[in-house]
Short mmCIF file of N, CA, C and O in Angstrom, two decimals:
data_model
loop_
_atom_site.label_atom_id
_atom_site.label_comp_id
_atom_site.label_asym_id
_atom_site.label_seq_id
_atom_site.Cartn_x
_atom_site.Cartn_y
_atom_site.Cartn_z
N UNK I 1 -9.07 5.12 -9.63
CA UNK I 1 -8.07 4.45 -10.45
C UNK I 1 -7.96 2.98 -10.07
O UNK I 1 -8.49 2.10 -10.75
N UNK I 2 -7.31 2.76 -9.04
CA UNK I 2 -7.11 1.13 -8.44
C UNK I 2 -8.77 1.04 -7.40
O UNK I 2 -9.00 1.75 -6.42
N UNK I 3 -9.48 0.25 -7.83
CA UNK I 3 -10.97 0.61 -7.04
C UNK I 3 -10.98 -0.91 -5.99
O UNK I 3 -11.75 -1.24 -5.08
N UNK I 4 -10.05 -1.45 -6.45
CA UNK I 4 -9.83 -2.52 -5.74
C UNK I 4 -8.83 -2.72 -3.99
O UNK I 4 -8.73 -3.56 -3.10
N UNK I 5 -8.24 -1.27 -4.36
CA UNK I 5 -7.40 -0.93 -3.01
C UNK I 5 -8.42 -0.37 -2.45
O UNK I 5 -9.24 0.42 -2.91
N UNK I 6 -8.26 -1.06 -0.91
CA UNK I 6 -9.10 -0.92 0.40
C UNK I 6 -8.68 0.13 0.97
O UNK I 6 -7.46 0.25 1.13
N UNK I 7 -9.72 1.29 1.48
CA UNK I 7 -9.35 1.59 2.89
C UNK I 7 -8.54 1.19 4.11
O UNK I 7 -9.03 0.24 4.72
N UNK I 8 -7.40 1.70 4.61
CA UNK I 8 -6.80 1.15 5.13
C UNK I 8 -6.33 1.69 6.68
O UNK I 8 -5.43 1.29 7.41
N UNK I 9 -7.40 2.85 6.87
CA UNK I 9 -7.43 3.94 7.89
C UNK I 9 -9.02 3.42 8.85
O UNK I 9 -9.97 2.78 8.41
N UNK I 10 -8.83 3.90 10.03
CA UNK I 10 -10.08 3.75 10.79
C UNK I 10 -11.02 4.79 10.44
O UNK I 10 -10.74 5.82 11.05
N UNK I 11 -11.86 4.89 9.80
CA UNK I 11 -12.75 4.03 11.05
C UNK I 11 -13.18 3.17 9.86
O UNK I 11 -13.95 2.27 10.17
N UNK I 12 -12.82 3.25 8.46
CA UNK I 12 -13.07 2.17 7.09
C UNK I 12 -12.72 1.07 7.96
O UNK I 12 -13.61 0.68 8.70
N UNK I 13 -11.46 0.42 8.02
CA UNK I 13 -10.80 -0.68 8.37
C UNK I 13 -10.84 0.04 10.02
O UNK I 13 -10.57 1.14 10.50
N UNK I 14 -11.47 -1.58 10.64
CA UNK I 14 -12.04 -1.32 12.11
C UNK I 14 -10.66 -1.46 12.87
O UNK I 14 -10.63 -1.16 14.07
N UNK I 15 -9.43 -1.93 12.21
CA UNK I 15 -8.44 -2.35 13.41
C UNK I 15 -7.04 -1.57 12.52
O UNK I 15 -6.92 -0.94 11.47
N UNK I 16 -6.33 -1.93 13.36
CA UNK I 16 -4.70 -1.38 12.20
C UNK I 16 -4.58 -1.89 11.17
O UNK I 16 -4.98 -3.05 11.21
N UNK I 17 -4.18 -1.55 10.14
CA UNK I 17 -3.79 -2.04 9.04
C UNK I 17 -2.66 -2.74 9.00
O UNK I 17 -1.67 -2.04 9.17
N UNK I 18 -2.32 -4.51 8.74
CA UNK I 18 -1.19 -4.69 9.06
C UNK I 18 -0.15 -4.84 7.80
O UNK I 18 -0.45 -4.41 6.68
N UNK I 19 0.86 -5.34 8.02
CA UNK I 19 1.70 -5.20 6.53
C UNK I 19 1.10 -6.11 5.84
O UNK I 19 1.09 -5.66 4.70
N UNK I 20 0.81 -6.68 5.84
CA UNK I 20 0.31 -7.61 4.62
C UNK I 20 -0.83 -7.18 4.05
O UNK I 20 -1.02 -7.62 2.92
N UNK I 21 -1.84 -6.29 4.59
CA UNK I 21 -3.04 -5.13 3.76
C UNK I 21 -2.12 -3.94 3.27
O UNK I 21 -2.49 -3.21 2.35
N UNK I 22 -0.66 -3.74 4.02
CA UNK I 22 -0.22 -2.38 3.76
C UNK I 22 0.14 -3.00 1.48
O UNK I 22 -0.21 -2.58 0.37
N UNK I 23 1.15 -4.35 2.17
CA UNK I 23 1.74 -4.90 1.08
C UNK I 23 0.73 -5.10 -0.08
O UNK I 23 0.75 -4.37 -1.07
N UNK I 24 -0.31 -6.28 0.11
CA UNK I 24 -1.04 -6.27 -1.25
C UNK I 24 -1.64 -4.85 -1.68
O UNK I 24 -1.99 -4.93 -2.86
N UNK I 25 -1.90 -3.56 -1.15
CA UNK I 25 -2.21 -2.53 -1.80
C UNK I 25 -1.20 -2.00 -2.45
O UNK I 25 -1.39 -1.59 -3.60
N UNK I 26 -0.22 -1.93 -1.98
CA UNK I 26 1.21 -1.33 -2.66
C UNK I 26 1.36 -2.26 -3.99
O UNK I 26 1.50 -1.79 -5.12
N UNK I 27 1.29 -3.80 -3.66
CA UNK I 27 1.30 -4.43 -5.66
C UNK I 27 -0.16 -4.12 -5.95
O UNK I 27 -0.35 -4.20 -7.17
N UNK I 28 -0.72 -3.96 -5.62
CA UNK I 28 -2.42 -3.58 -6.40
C UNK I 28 -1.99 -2.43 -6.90
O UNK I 28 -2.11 -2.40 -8.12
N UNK I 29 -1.50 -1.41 -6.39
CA UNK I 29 -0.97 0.19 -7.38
C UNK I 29 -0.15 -0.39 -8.59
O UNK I 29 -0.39 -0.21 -9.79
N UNK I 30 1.13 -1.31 -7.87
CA UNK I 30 2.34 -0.96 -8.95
C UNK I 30 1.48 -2.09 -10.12
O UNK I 30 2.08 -2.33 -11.17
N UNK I 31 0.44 -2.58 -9.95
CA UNK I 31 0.01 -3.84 -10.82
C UNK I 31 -0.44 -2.54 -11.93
O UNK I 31 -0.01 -2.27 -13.05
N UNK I 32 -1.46 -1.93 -11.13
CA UNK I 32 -2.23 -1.05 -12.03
C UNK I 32 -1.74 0.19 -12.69
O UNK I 32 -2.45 0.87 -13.42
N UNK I 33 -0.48 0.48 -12.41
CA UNK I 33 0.05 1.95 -12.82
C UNK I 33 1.29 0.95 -14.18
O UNK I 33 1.50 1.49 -15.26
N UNK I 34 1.85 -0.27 -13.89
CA UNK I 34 2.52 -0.87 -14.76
C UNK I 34 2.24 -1.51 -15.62
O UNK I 34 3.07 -1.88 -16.45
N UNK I 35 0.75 -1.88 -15.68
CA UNK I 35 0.14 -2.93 -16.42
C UNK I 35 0.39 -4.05 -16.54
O UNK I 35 -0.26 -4.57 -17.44
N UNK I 36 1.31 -4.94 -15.82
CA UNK I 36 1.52 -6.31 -15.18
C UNK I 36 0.85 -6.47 -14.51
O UNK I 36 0.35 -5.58 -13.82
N UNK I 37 0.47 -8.23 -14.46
CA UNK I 37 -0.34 -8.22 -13.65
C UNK I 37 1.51 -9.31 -12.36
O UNK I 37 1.74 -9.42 -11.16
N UNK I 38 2.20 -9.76 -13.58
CA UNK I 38 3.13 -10.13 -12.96
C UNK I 38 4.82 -9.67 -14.06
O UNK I 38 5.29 -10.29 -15.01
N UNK I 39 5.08 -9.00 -13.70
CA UNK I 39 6.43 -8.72 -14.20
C UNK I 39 7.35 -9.71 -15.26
O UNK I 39 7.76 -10.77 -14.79
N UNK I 40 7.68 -9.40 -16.69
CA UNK I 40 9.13 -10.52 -17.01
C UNK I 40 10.18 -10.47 -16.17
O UNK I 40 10.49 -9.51 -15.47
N UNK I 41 10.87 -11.76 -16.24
CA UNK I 41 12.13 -11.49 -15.53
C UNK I 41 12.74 -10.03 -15.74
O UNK I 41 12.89 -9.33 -14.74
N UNK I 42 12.99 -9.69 -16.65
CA UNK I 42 14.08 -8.51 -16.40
C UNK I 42 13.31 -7.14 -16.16
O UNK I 42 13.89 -6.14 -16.57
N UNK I 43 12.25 -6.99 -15.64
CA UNK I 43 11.14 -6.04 -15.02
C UNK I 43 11.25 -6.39 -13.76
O UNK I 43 11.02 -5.40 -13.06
N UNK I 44 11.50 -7.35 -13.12
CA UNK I 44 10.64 -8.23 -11.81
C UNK I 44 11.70 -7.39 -10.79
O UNK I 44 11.24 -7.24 -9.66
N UNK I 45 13.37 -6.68 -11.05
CA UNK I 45 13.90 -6.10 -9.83
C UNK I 45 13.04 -4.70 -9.79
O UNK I 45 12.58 -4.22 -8.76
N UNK I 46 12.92 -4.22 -10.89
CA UNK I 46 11.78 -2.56 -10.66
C UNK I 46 10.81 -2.56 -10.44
O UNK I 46 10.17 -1.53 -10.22
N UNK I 47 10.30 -3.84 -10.41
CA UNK I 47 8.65 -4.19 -9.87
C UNK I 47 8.54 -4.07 -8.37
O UNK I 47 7.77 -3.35 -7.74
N UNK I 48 9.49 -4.94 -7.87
CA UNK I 48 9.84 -5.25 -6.90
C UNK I 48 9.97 -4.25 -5.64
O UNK I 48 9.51 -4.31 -4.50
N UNK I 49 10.78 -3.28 -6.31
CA UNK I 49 11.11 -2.09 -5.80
C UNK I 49 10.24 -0.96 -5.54
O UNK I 49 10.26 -0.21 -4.56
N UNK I 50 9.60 -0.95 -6.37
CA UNK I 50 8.50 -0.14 -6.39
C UNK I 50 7.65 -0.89 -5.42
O UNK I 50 7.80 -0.47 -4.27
N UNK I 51 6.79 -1.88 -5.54
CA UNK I 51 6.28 -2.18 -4.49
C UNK I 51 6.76 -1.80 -3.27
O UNK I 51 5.99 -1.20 -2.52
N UNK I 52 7.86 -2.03 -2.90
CA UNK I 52 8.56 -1.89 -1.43
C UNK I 52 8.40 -0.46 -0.85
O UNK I 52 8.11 -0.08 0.29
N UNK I 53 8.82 0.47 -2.45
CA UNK I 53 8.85 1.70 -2.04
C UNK I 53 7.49 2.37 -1.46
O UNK I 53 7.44 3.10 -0.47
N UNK I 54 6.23 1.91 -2.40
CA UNK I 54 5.20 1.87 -1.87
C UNK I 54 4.66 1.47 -1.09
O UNK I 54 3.86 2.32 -0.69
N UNK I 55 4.57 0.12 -0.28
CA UNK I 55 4.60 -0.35 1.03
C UNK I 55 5.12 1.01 2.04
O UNK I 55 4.50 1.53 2.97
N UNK I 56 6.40 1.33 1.53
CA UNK I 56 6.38 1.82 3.04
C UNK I 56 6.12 3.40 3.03
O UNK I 56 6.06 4.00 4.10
N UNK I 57 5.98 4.03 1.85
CA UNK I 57 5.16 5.45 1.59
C UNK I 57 3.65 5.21 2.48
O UNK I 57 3.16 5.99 3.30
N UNK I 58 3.16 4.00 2.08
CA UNK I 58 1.71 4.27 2.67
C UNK I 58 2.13 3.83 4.03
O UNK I 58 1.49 4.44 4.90
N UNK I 59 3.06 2.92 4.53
CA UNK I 59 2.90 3.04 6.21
C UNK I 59 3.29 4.25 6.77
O UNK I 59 2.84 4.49 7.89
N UNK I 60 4.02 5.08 6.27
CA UNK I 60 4.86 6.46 6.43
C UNK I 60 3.01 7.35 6.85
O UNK I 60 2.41 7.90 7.77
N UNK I 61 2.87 7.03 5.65
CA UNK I 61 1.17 8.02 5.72
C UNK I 61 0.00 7.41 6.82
O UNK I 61 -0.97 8.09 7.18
N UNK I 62 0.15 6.60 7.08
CA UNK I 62 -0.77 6.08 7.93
C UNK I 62 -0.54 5.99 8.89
O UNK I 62 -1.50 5.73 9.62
N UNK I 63 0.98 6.15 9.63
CA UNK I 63 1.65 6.33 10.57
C UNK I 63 1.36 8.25 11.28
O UNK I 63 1.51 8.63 12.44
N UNK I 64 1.04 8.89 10.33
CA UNK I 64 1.32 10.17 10.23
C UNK I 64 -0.40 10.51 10.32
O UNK I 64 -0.71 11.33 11.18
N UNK I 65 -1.40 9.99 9.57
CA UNK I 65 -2.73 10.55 9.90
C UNK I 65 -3.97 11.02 10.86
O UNK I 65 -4.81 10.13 10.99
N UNK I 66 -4.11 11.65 11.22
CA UNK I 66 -5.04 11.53 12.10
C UNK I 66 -6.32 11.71 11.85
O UNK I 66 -6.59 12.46 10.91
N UNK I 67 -7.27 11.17 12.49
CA UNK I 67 -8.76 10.86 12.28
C UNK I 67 -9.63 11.42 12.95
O UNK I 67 -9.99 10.90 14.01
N UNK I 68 -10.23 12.73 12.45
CA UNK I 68 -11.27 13.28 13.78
C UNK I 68 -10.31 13.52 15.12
O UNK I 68 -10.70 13.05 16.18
N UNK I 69 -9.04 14.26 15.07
CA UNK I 69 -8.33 14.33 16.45
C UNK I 69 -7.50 13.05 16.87
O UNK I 69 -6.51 12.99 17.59
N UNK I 70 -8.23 11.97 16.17
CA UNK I 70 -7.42 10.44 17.18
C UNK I 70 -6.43 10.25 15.85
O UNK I 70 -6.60 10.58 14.67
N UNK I 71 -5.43 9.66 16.44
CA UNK I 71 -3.67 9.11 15.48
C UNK I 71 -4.36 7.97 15.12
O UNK I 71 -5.27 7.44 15.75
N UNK I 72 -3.68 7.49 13.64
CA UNK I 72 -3.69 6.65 13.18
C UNK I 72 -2.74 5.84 13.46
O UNK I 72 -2.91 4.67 13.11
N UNK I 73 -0.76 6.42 14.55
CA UNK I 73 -0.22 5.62 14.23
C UNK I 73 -0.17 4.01 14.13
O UNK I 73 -0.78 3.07 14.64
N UNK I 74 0.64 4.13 13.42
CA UNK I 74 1.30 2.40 13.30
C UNK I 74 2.16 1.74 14.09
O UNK I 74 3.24 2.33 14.06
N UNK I 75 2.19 0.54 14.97
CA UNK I 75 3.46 0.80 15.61
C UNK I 75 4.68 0.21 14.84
O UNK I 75 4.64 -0.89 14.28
N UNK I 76 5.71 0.99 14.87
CA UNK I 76 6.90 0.47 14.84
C UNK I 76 7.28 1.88 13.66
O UNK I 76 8.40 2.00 13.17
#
């Protein structure tokens, strides 16, 4: 679907994923599931949100994965 969102787990991505790879994948979804590429004003608070919510679904998951036995966590 989004072919443009990266891998964001080891051993794809050689180091942690930090928020700012977590963040632009989270608007790369809500870009592609909303069809904005940037929100009108009166879209831009549910855009917004959604991103966020997604940001931190995928740190939730990447925090939580493990790889061949080894943790993926994240810290914090």
């Amino acid at each position: 679907m989004c072919r443009s969102i990266k891998t964001l787990r080891p051993p794809v991505l050689p180091g942690e994923a930090t928020d700012e790879d977590i963040h632009a994948a989270a608007l790369q979804y809500v870009r592609k599931v909303s069809g904005f590429q940037a929100p009108a004003a009166h879209n831009r608070e549910a855009f917004d949100k959604a991103v966020r919510a997604v940001a931190r679904a995928t740190a939730e998951l990447l925090g939580e994965l493990e790889v061949r036995g080894q943790s993926v966590r994240r810290g914090g």
